[in-house]
Coordinates of C-alpha atoms in Angstrom, one line a residue:
M1 CA 0.3 0.0 0.8
V2 CA 1.4 3.2 -0.7
T3 CA 0.1 6.5 1.2
F4 CA -1.0 10.1 -0.5
E5 CA 2.6 11.8 0.7
Q6 CA 4.4 8.8 -0.7
F7 CA 2.3 9.6 -4.0
L8 CA 3.9 12.7 -4.0
A9 CA 7.4 11.8 -3.4
L10 CA 8.0 9.7 -6.2
G11 CA 5.8 12.0 -7.9
L12 CA 8.9 14.5 -6.8
A13 CA 11.7 13.4 -7.3
L14 CA 11.2 13.5 -11.0
P15 CA 12.9 16.4 -12.4
S16 CA 11.4 19.8 -12.8
A17 CA 8.8 18.6 -11.2
T18 CA 6.1 20.4 -9.3
E19 CA 3.0 20.2 -6.5
R20 CA 0.6 22.9 -7.2
L21 CA -2.9 23.0 -5.8
T22 CA -5.9 23.6 -8.0
W23 CA -9.6 23.3 -8.0
E24 CA -9.4 23.9 -3.6
T25 CA -8.1 20.4 -2.7
R26 CA -7.0 18.7 -6.1
V27 CA -3.0 18.2 -5.9
T28 CA -1.2 18.4 -8.9
L29 CA 2.1 16.8 -10.1
R30 CA 3.6 19.0 -12.8
V31 CA 6.2 19.4 -15.4
G32 CA 6.2 23.2 -16.7
E33 CA 2.6 24.1 -16.6
K34 CA 1.5 20.7 -17.8
I35 CA -0.2 18.2 -14.9
F36 CA 0.5 14.6 -15.4
A37 CA -0.2 13.1 -12.2
M38 CA -3.1 15.0 -9.4
G39 CA -4.8 13.7 -6.1
T40 CA -6.5 14.7 -2.8
P41 CA -4.8 14.0 0.5
G42 CA -7.4 11.6 2.3
E43 CA -8.6 10.0 -0.5
S44 CA -8.1 6.2 -1.7
A45 CA -6.8 7.2 -5.6
V46 CA -4.8 9.4 -7.5
C47 CA -5.2 9.9 -11.1
V48 CA -2.2 9.4 -13.7
K49 CA -1.8 10.3 -17.2
A50 CA -1.3 7.4 -19.3
T51 CA -1.5 6.4 -23.3
K52 CA -4.7 4.8 -24.3
E53 CA -3.2 2.1 -24.9
D54 CA -1.8 1.5 -20.9
Q55 CA -4.8 2.2 -20.0
A56 CA -6.3 -0.5 -21.4
E57 CA -3.6 -2.9 -20.3
L58 CA -3.8 -1.6 -16.8
L59 CA -7.5 -1.8 -16.4
A60 CA -7.0 -5.4 -17.6
A61 CA -4.2 -7.0 -15.5
A62 CA -5.7 -5.1 -12.4
P63 CA -9.2 -3.8 -12.4
E64 CA -9.3 -4.0 -8.4
V65 CA -6.4 -1.5 -8.9
Y66 CA -7.3 0.5 -12.1
S67 CA -10.2 2.0 -13.1
V68 CA -10.7 4.5 -15.8
A69 CA -10.4 8.2 -14.2
P70 CA -13.6 10.6 -14.7
Y71 CA -13.6 13.7 -16.6
V72 CA -9.9 12.6 -18.1
G73 CA -10.1 9.3 -18.2
R74 CA -11.0 9.5 -22.6
H75 CA -7.7 10.4 -23.0
G76 CA -5.8 7.3 -21.2
W77 CA -5.5 8.6 -18.1
V78 CA -6.3 5.8 -14.8
L79 CA -7.4 6.7 -11.5
V80 CA -4.7 4.3 -8.8
E81 CA -6.5 2.4 -5.8
L82 CA -3.1 3.4 -3.9
A83 CA -4.8 0.3 -1.7
G84 CA -3.6 -2.1 -4.3
V85 CA -0.5 -0.2 -6.0
D86 CA 3.3 -0.9 -4.6
A87 CA 6.0 2.1 -4.6
E88 CA 7.5 0.7 -7.2
E89 CA 4.7 0.0 -9.7
L90 CA 3.7 3.6 -8.8
G91 CA 7.2 5.0 -9.4
D92 CA 7.2 3.2 -13.0
L93 CA 3.6 5.5 -13.6
L94 CA 4.4 8.5 -12.7
T95 CA 8.3 8.2 -14.6
D96 CA 5.6 7.4 -17.4
A97 CA 3.8 9.9 -16.9
W98 CA 6.2 12.1 -16.4
R99 CA 7.9 11.4 -19.2
S100 CA 5.0 11.9 -21.3
T101 CA 4.7 15.2 -20.5
A102 CA 8.2 16.4 -19.8
P103 CA 9.9 18.5 -22.4
K104 CA 12.3 16.4 -24.9
K105 CA 15.2 17.8 -24.0
L106 CA 14.6 17.1 -20.3
V107 CA 13.5 13.3 -20.9
R108 CA 16.8 13.1 -22.8
E109 CA 18.8 14.2 -20.0
F110 CA 16.8 12.0 -17.4
D111 CA 17.7 9.1 -19.7
R112 CA 21.6 10.0 -19.9
E113 CA 21.5 10.7 -16.0
L114 CA 19.9 6.9 -15.8
G115 CA 22.3 5.2 -18.4
T116 CA 19.7 4.1 -20.1
S117 CA 18.7 4.9 -24.6
R118 CA 15.0 4.6 -24.1
R119 CA 13.6 6.4 -27.3
T120 CA 11.7 9.7 -26.4

């Protein structure tokens, strides 16, 4: 089980990620002005940006953990039940969401620091 505080820490560990309170109660994780994840303290789930393909795979693999996010789900976003996900998996989801949102140059620098050769 992952806590909301762990969710924030995982997201904010990514390069240039920031936290902003939006809609009075929703904490958004952003790179620049673009949101890649969001949630509300005290709620059981968070919302993470994903592709439609990844969304379909996640829902098929673990429907008790993943569901289509309200409002933005039609774009691929998933609702992640914190009680059903481990920190490593959520970290991977957040990293993928960040990658799809961050400027390509920043992603290349991140990959270079990690010593990976992932294409963006």
